[in-house]
CSV table of C-alpha atoms in Angstrom, one decimal:
chain,number,residue,atom,x,y,z
A,1,MET,CA,86.6,12.9,-120.2
A,2,GLU,CA,82.8,12.8,-121.0
A,3,LYS,CA,81.0,12.9,-117.7
A,4,LYS,CA,77.4,13.4,-118.9
A,5,ASN,CA,75.1,10.5,-117.9
A,6,LYS,CA,78.0,8.9,-116.1
A,7,GLU,CA,76.7,9.3,-112.5
A,8,ILE,CA,75.5,6.3,-110.7
A,9,MET,CA,73.4,6.9,-107.6
A,10,LEU,CA,73.7,4.4,-104.6
A,11,TRP,CA,71.3,4.5,-101.6
A,12,HIS,CA,72.6,3.2,-98.3
A,13,GLU,CA,71.4,3.2,-94.7
A,14,PHE,CA,73.2,5.1,-91.9
A,15,ASP,CA,72.5,3.9,-88.4
A,16,GLY,CA,74.0,6.6,-86.1
A,17,PRO,CA,77.5,7.2,-84.8
A,18,GLY,CA,78.2,3.5,-84.2
A,19,ASP,CA,77.7,2.8,-87.9
A,20,THR,CA,81.3,3.1,-89.2
A,21,SER,CA,80.6,1.2,-92.4
A,22,ILE,CA,79.8,4.4,-94.3
A,23,GLU,CA,83.4,5.4,-94.2
A,24,VAL,CA,84.4,2.3,-96.2
A,25,LEU,CA,81.5,2.6,-98.6
A,26,GLU,CA,82.4,6.2,-99.4
A,27,GLY,CA,86.0,5.2,-99.8
A,28,ILE,CA,85.2,2.5,-102.3
A,29,CYS,CA,82.9,4.8,-104.3
A,30,LYS,CA,85.7,7.4,-104.5
A,31,LEU,CA,88.2,4.8,-105.6
A,32,TYR,CA,85.9,3.5,-108.4
A,33,THR,CA,85.2,7.1,-109.5
A,34,GLU,CA,88.9,7.9,-109.7
A,35,ARG,CA,89.8,4.7,-111.6
A,36,PHE,CA,87.0,4.3,-114.0
A,37,GLY,CA,85.8,7.9,-114.6
A,38,VAL,CA,82.2,7.0,-113.6
A,39,GLN,CA,80.9,9.0,-110.7
A,40,ILE,CA,79.4,6.8,-108.0
A,41,THR,CA,77.4,8.9,-105.5
A,42,PRO,CA,76.3,7.4,-102.2
A,43,GLN,CA,73.2,8.9,-100.6
A,44,VAL,CA,72.7,7.9,-97.0
A,45,MET,CA,69.4,7.8,-95.0
A,46,ASN,CA,68.1,5.9,-92.0
A,47,ILE,CA,66.6,2.4,-92.6
A,48,THR,CA,63.0,3.6,-92.1
A,49,GLU,CA,63.4,6.2,-94.9
A,50,LEU,CA,65.3,3.8,-97.1
A,51,THR,CA,62.5,1.2,-96.7
A,52,ALA,CA,59.8,3.8,-97.5
A,53,ARG,CA,61.6,5.2,-100.5
A,54,LEU,CA,62.3,1.8,-102.1
A,55,ASN,CA,58.6,0.8,-101.7
A,56,GLN,CA,57.5,4.0,-103.4
A,57,ILE,CA,59.4,3.4,-106.6
A,58,LYS,CA,56.5,1.5,-108.2
A,59,ASP,CA,54.5,4.8,-108.0
A,60,THR,CA,57.2,7.4,-108.5
A,61,HIS,CA,59.5,5.6,-110.9
A,62,GLN,CA,62.2,7.6,-109.1
A,63,GLY,CA,65.0,5.5,-107.7
A,64,PRO,CA,68.8,5.0,-107.6
A,65,HIS,CA,70.8,2.7,-109.8
A,66,LEU,CA,71.8,0.7,-106.8
A,67,ALA,CA,71.0,0.3,-103.1
A,68,MET,CA,73.0,-1.5,-100.5
A,69,VAL,CA,70.5,-3.1,-98.2
A,70,PRO,CA,70.0,-6.1,-95.8
A,71,ALA,CA,69.2,-9.2,-97.7
A,72,ASP,CA,65.5,-9.4,-96.6
A,73,MET,CA,64.9,-6.1,-98.5
A,74,SER,CA,65.3,-8.2,-101.7
A,75,SER,CA,61.6,-9.1,-101.1
A,76,TYR,CA,60.4,-5.5,-102.0
A,77,VAL,CA,61.0,-6.6,-105.6
A,78,GLU,CA,57.5,-5.6,-106.8
A,79,ASN,CA,57.3,-2.1,-105.2
A,80,GLY,CA,61.0,-1.4,-105.9
A,81,LEU,CA,60.9,-2.6,-109.5
A,82,TYR,CA,64.1,-4.5,-109.0
A,83,SER,CA,66.1,-5.8,-111.9
A,84,GLU,CA,67.0,-9.5,-112.0
A,85,VAL,CA,70.8,-9.8,-111.8
A,86,PRO,CA,72.9,-12.4,-113.5
A,87,GLY,CA,74.1,-14.3,-110.4
A,88,TRP,CA,76.4,-16.6,-112.5
A,89,GLN,CA,78.6,-13.6,-113.2
A,90,PHE,CA,79.6,-13.6,-109.5
A,91,ALA,CA,79.9,-17.3,-108.9
A,92,ASP,CA,83.7,-17.1,-108.8
A,93,ALA,CA,83.6,-14.8,-105.8
A,94,LEU,CA,80.5,-16.1,-104.0
A,95,THR,CA,79.3,-19.5,-102.9
A,96,GLU,CA,75.8,-20.7,-103.8
A,97,GLY,CA,74.9,-20.3,-100.1
A,98,ALA,CA,75.9,-16.6,-100.1
A,99,LEU,CA,74.1,-16.0,-103.4
A,100,SER,CA,70.9,-17.7,-102.1
A,101,THR,CA,70.5,-15.1,-99.4
A,102,MET,CA,69.4,-12.6,-102.0
A,103,GLN,CA,67.2,-14.9,-104.1
A,104,LEU,CA,63.4,-14.9,-104.2
A,105,ASP,CA,61.8,-18.1,-105.5
A,106,GLY,CA,65.2,-19.0,-107.0
A,107,VAL,CA,65.6,-15.6,-108.8
A,108,GLN,CA,68.6,-13.5,-108.1
A,109,TYR,CA,67.6,-9.9,-107.1
A,110,GLY,CA,70.7,-8.9,-105.2
A,111,ILE,CA,74.4,-9.6,-104.8
A,112,PRO,CA,75.8,-10.0,-101.3
A,113,VAL,CA,78.7,-7.8,-100.3
A,114,LEU,CA,78.9,-8.5,-96.6
A,115,ARG,CA,77.8,-11.6,-94.6
A,116,GLY,CA,76.7,-11.9,-91.0
A,117,ASN,CA,74.1,-9.5,-89.7
A,118,HIS,CA,73.7,-11.9,-86.8
A,119,LEU,CA,73.2,-11.1,-83.1
A,120,VAL,CA,75.8,-12.1,-80.5
A,121,LEU,CA,76.3,-11.5,-76.8
A,122,TYR,CA,78.8,-8.8,-75.9
A,123,TYR,CA,79.9,-8.8,-72.3
A,124,ASN,CA,82.2,-6.8,-70.1
A,125,PRO,CA,84.8,-9.2,-68.5
A,126,GLU,CA,85.2,-6.7,-65.6
A,127,ILE,CA,81.6,-7.4,-64.7
A,128,TYR,CA,81.3,-11.1,-65.7
A,129,ALA,CA,84.4,-13.0,-64.9
A,130,SER,CA,83.3,-15.8,-67.3
A,131,ALA,CA,81.2,-15.8,-70.4
A,132,PRO,CA,77.5,-15.6,-69.4
A,133,THR,CA,76.3,-18.3,-71.8
A,134,THR,CA,73.1,-19.2,-69.8
A,135,TRP,CA,70.3,-17.0,-68.7
A,136,ASP,CA,70.7,-18.2,-65.1
A,137,MET,CA,74.0,-16.3,-64.9
A,138,PHE,CA,72.2,-13.0,-65.4
A,139,GLU,CA,69.7,-13.9,-62.7
A,140,GLU,CA,72.4,-15.0,-60.2
A,141,ALA,CA,74.3,-11.8,-60.8
A,142,ALA,CA,71.2,-9.5,-60.6
A,143,GLU,CA,71.3,-8.7,-56.9
A,144,ARG,CA,75.1,-8.1,-56.8
A,145,LEU,CA,75.0,-5.9,-59.9
A,146,SER,CA,71.9,-3.9,-59.0
A,147,ALA,CA,73.6,-3.0,-55.7
A,148,GLN,CA,76.3,-1.4,-57.9
A,149,GLY,CA,73.8,0.3,-60.2
A,150,ILE,CA,74.6,-2.1,-63.0
A,151,ILE,CA,71.9,-3.7,-65.2
A,152,PRO,CA,72.7,-7.4,-65.9
A,153,ILE,CA,71.7,-7.5,-69.6
A,154,GLY,CA,70.3,-5.1,-72.2
A,155,ALA,CA,68.8,-5.4,-75.7
A,156,ASP,CA,66.6,-3.4,-78.1
A,157,LEU,CA,63.3,-5.1,-77.3
A,158,GLN,CA,61.3,-2.8,-79.5
A,159,GLN,CA,62.8,-4.4,-82.6
A,160,GLY,CA,61.6,-7.7,-84.0
A,161,TYR,CA,65.0,-8.8,-85.0
A,162,TRP,CA,66.3,-8.5,-81.5
A,163,PHE,CA,63.4,-10.6,-80.3
A,164,ILE,CA,64.1,-13.6,-82.5
A,165,PRO,CA,66.6,-15.2,-80.0
A,166,PHE,CA,63.9,-15.2,-77.3
A,167,LEU,CA,61.4,-16.7,-79.7
A,168,THR,CA,63.8,-19.5,-80.9
A,169,ALA,CA,64.7,-20.3,-77.3
A,170,PHE,CA,61.0,-21.3,-76.8
A,171,GLY,CA,61.0,-23.3,-80.0
A,172,GLY,CA,59.3,-20.7,-82.2
A,173,TRP,CA,60.2,-19.4,-85.7
A,174,PRO,CA,58.2,-16.7,-87.5
A,175,VAL,CA,57.6,-18.8,-90.7
A,176,GLN,CA,56.1,-22.2,-91.2
A,177,ASP,CA,55.1,-23.9,-94.4
A,178,GLY,CA,55.7,-20.7,-96.3
A,179,LYS,CA,53.3,-18.7,-94.2
A,180,PRO,CA,53.6,-16.3,-91.2
A,181,ASN,CA,53.7,-18.2,-87.9
A,182,ILE,CA,53.7,-15.6,-85.2
A,183,VAL,CA,50.5,-16.1,-83.2
A,184,THR,CA,51.7,-19.2,-81.4
A,185,PRO,CA,52.1,-20.6,-77.8
A,186,GLU,CA,55.9,-20.1,-78.3
A,187,MET,CA,55.4,-16.4,-79.1
A,188,ARG,CA,53.2,-16.1,-75.9
A,189,GLN,CA,56.0,-17.8,-73.8
A,190,ALA,CA,58.7,-15.6,-75.2
A,191,LEU,CA,56.7,-12.4,-74.6
A,192,GLN,CA,55.9,-13.5,-71.1
A,193,PHE,CA,59.5,-14.3,-70.4
A,194,ILE,CA,60.7,-10.9,-71.5
A,195,ARG,CA,58.0,-9.0,-69.6
A,196,ASP,CA,58.9,-11.0,-66.4
A,197,LYS,CA,62.6,-10.3,-66.8
A,198,MET,CA,62.0,-6.6,-67.4
A,199,ASP,CA,59.8,-6.4,-64.3
A,200,GLN,CA,62.5,-8.1,-62.3
A,201,GLY,CA,65.1,-5.6,-63.5
A,202,VAL,CA,67.2,-8.4,-65.1
A,203,ILE,CA,66.9,-7.0,-68.6
A,204,VAL,CA,66.5,-3.5,-69.9
A,205,SER,CA,65.3,-2.4,-73.4
A,206,LEU,CA,67.1,0.5,-74.9
A,207,ASP,CA,67.5,1.9,-78.4
A,208,GLY,CA,70.0,-0.4,-80.2
A,209,SER,CA,71.9,2.3,-82.0
A,210,THR,CA,72.3,4.9,-79.2
A,211,GLY,CA,71.4,4.3,-75.5
A,212,LEU,CA,72.1,0.6,-75.4
A,213,LEU,CA,75.7,1.1,-76.7
A,214,GLU,CA,76.4,4.2,-74.7
A,215,GLN,CA,75.4,2.5,-71.4
A,216,PHE,CA,77.3,-0.7,-72.2
A,217,ILE,CA,80.4,1.3,-73.0
A,218,GLU,CA,80.0,3.3,-69.8
A,219,GLY,CA,79.9,0.1,-67.7
A,220,LYS,CA,76.3,0.6,-66.7
A,221,ILE,CA,75.1,-2.7,-68.4
A,222,GLY,CA,77.0,-5.9,-67.9
A,223,ALA,CA,76.1,-7.6,-71.3
A,224,ILE,CA,74.1,-6.7,-74.4
A,225,ILE,CA,72.6,-8.6,-77.2
A,226,CYS,CA,73.6,-6.8,-80.3
A,227,GLY,CA,74.6,-7.2,-83.9
A,228,GLU,CA,78.0,-8.2,-85.3
A,229,TRP,CA,77.8,-5.0,-87.3
A,230,ILE,CA,78.5,-2.9,-84.2
A,231,TYR,CA,81.7,-4.8,-83.2
A,232,ASN,CA,84.1,-2.3,-84.7
A,233,HIS,CA,82.6,0.6,-82.7
A,234,LEU,CA,82.6,-1.4,-79.4
A,235,ASP,CA,86.1,-2.7,-80.0
A,236,LYS,CA,87.4,0.9,-80.5
A,237,GLN,CA,85.6,2.2,-77.4
A,238,MET,CA,86.2,-0.6,-75.0
A,239,ASN,CA,89.2,-2.6,-76.0
A,240,ASN,CA,90.0,-5.1,-73.1
A,241,ARG,CA,86.6,-4.5,-71.5
A,242,LEU,CA,84.9,-6.3,-74.4
A,243,ALA,CA,84.4,-10.0,-74.9
A,244,VAL,CA,82.0,-12.0,-77.1
A,245,CYS,CA,80.1,-15.2,-76.6
A,246,GLN,CA,77.1,-17.1,-78.0
A,247,LEU,CA,73.6,-16.0,-77.1
A,248,PRO,CA,72.4,-17.4,-73.8
A,249,VAL,CA,70.7,-20.7,-73.2
A,250,ILE,CA,67.2,-19.9,-71.8
A,251,GLU,CA,65.5,-22.6,-69.7
A,252,GLY,CA,67.7,-25.3,-71.2
A,253,ARG,CA,67.3,-24.2,-74.9
A,254,GLN,CA,69.9,-22.4,-77.0
A,255,SER,CA,68.7,-19.1,-78.3
A,256,LEU,CA,69.5,-18.6,-82.0
A,257,SER,CA,69.9,-15.5,-84.1
A,258,MET,CA,68.9,-15.0,-87.7
A,259,SER,CA,71.7,-14.2,-90.1
A,260,SER,CA,71.7,-12.7,-93.5
A,261,SER,CA,73.8,-10.7,-95.9
A,262,ILE,CA,74.0,-7.1,-96.9
A,263,GLY,CA,74.2,-6.5,-100.6
A,264,LEU,CA,73.4,-4.6,-103.7
A,265,ILE,CA,70.0,-4.5,-105.3
A,266,TYR,CA,69.1,-2.8,-108.6
A,267,PRO,CA,65.9,-0.7,-108.2
A,268,ASN,CA,63.8,0.9,-110.9
A,269,HIS,CA,64.9,-1.7,-113.5
A,270,SER,CA,68.3,-0.1,-113.5
A,271,LEU,CA,69.9,-3.0,-115.2
A,272,THR,CA,67.8,-2.3,-118.3
A,273,SER,CA,69.2,1.2,-118.5
A,274,GLU,CA,72.2,2.3,-120.5
A,275,GLU,CA,74.3,2.3,-117.3
A,276,ARG,CA,74.0,-1.5,-117.0
A,277,GLU,CA,77.6,-2.3,-117.7
A,278,ASN,CA,78.9,0.4,-115.3
A,279,ILE,CA,76.5,-0.9,-112.6
A,280,LEU,CA,77.7,-4.5,-113.0
A,281,SER,CA,81.3,-3.4,-113.2
A,282,PHE,CA,80.9,-1.5,-109.9
A,283,THR,CA,79.3,-4.7,-108.4
A,284,HIS,CA,82.4,-6.7,-109.4
A,285,PHE,CA,84.6,-4.0,-107.9
A,286,MET,CA,82.8,-4.3,-104.6
A,287,LEU,CA,83.5,-8.0,-104.6
A,288,SER,CA,87.2,-7.6,-105.5
A,289,ASP,CA,89.9,-8.8,-103.1
A,290,GLU,CA,90.9,-5.1,-102.5
A,291,CYS,CA,87.4,-3.8,-101.6
A,292,GLN,CA,86.4,-6.8,-99.5
A,293,THR,CA,89.6,-6.5,-97.5
A,294,MET,CA,88.8,-2.8,-97.0
A,295,TRP,CA,85.6,-3.8,-95.2
A,296,THR,CA,87.5,-6.3,-93.0
A,297,LEU,CA,90.4,-4.0,-92.1
A,298,GLY,CA,88.6,-0.7,-92.1
A,299,VAL,CA,85.5,-1.5,-90.1
A,300,GLN,CA,85.8,-5.2,-89.1
A,301,ARG,CA,82.8,-6.4,-91.1
A,302,ILE,CA,82.4,-9.9,-92.5
A,303,PRO,CA,83.2,-10.1,-96.2
A,304,ALA,CA,80.9,-12.1,-98.6
A,305,GLN,CA,83.8,-13.1,-100.9
A,306,GLU,CA,84.9,-16.6,-99.9
A,307,GLU,CA,88.7,-16.3,-100.2
A,308,VAL,CA,88.8,-13.0,-98.2
A,309,LEU,CA,86.5,-14.6,-95.6
A,310,ASN,CA,88.8,-17.6,-95.2
A,311,ARG,CA,91.8,-15.3,-94.8
A,312,LEU,CA,90.0,-13.3,-92.2
A,313,GLY,CA,89.1,-16.5,-90.2
A,314,ALA,CA,92.7,-17.5,-90.1
A,315,SER,CA,94.1,-14.2,-88.9
A,316,ALA,CA,91.3,-12.8,-86.7
A,317,MET,CA,91.7,-11.8,-83.1
A,318,PRO,CA,89.8,-14.0,-80.5
A,319,ASN,CA,86.7,-11.8,-80.3
A,320,LYS,CA,86.4,-11.6,-84.1
A,321,LYS,CA,87.0,-15.3,-84.4
A,322,MET,CA,84.1,-15.9,-82.0
A,323,ILE,CA,81.8,-13.7,-84.0
A,324,LEU,CA,82.7,-15.6,-87.2
A,325,SER,CA,82.2,-19.0,-85.6
A,326,LEU,CA,78.8,-17.9,-84.3
A,327,LEU,CA,77.6,-17.3,-87.8
A,328,ASP,CA,77.5,-21.1,-88.2
A,329,HIS,CA,75.0,-21.3,-85.3
A,330,ALA,CA,72.6,-18.7,-86.8
A,331,ARG,CA,69.6,-19.5,-89.0
A,332,PRO,CA,69.2,-17.8,-92.4
A,333,MET,CA,66.6,-15.0,-92.4
A,334,PRO,CA,63.5,-15.8,-94.4
A,335,THR,CA,63.1,-13.6,-97.4
A,336,TYR,CA,59.4,-14.2,-98.2
A,337,PRO,CA,57.7,-11.0,-99.4
A,338,PHE,CA,55.3,-11.2,-96.4
A,339,MET,CA,58.3,-10.8,-94.0
A,340,ILE,CA,57.8,-7.0,-94.0
A,341,GLN,CA,54.3,-7.6,-92.5
A,342,VAL,CA,55.8,-10.0,-90.0
A,343,TRP,CA,58.4,-7.5,-88.8
A,344,GLU,CA,55.8,-4.8,-88.6
A,345,ALA,CA,53.4,-7.0,-86.6
A,346,LEU,CA,56.2,-8.1,-84.2
A,347,ASN,CA,57.2,-4.4,-83.7
A,348,THR,CA,53.6,-3.5,-82.9
A,349,GLY,CA,53.4,-6.3,-80.2
A,350,LEU,CA,56.8,-5.4,-78.7
A,351,THR,CA,55.8,-1.7,-78.4
A,352,GLU,CA,52.7,-2.8,-76.6
A,353,LEU,CA,54.5,-5.3,-74.2
A,354,PRO,CA,55.9,-2.9,-71.7
A,355,LEU,CA,52.7,-0.8,-71.7
A,356,SER,CA,50.3,-3.6,-70.9
A,357,ASN,CA,50.9,-7.4,-70.8
A,358,PRO,CA,51.9,-10.3,-72.9
A,359,GLU,CA,48.3,-11.3,-73.8
A,360,GLN,CA,47.6,-7.8,-75.1
A,361,ALA,CA,50.9,-7.7,-77.0
A,362,LEU,CA,50.0,-11.0,-78.7
A,363,LYS,CA,46.6,-9.7,-79.5
A,364,LYS,CA,48.2,-6.6,-81.2
A,365,ILE,CA,50.5,-9.0,-83.2
A,366,GLU,CA,47.5,-11.0,-84.3
A,367,GLN,CA,45.5,-7.9,-85.3
A,368,ALA,CA,48.4,-6.5,-87.2
A,369,ILE,CA,49.2,-9.6,-89.2
A,370,GLN,CA,45.5,-10.2,-90.0
A,371,ALA,CA,45.0,-6.7,-91.2
A,372,SER,CA,48.1,-6.7,-93.5
A,373,TRP,CA,48.0,-10.3,-94.6
A,374,GLY,CA,44.4,-11.2,-94.8
A,375,VAL,CA,44.8,-14.7,-95.9
A,376,TYR,CA,46.6,-15.6,-92.7
A,377,LYS,CA,44.7,-18.0,-90.5
A,378,SER,CA,45.9,-18.3,-86.9
């Protein structure tokens, strides 16, 4: 069989040992290659490298045919030279709501493969006898747990995404009227709250893909805020020592996570290349009943395809059912092109927070967003 020019390159992130999704992705690529005689080659890298490489395509004109990315990376459309994709071709498998997660100004630049990407509270029922759904429960347990060398709750507080539940609990949201909205009283309150709780030893900040998971699995942390994407890893490691509940109520307000999808984008105008039909054919394959079920059975991810999602909901175990139900309580992640600057500014402030104080952290956020998005008026 003629193999020349029949290789399709797919970029994908790899987030450390807890990221078991790569096994399924490689399996799907292999299946497609065997069945259709078109070589699909996945190339994995960490999210920082993936972000940088996508944003360099405008200058290098070097890019893959496909990349599987979180939905908000649809917004790198100009730097990544993304092709517009015919969303109507996938309307039989995906709802308008799912498709809209990868649209920018109503234009479809990506096709969702997985849903979710939301944060939940994982807790150890051997440490918390009932679900710690309010922040008070962590404070009340702090003395008892500290005496046993256990931290009440952990999160990755160097990452903007993990910070959103604290911001929403104080009534904040990073976008308002189509503009960044991060230098606000709500932001100050959320930063102050986190700093106070860190100082009191109620919450610890650890790397979300390594230390946080390791210490939770070892029973050194009672509960963690983390993504649904890590459930498979935790479930395998912890079994009956793992339970899931909604994010905690903080000072009377429910904290909310963002949610989004993970899907395929088409960099370097790949849909104008001679591989267009193969690329779209592979996209359809990713949304097939067979492949979507592989994600759910293989690594317990949340499928984007509606029928498979409904089947999963009906047959899931209690923890997974809870994760699926919490998706309805999350807010869709904004996909404005300026969100990359918003995340960078938040990360700058969060890095500063443990080193100095909330005022200084807020100042860093303000300086960062003004430098990168000059039209912003606080």
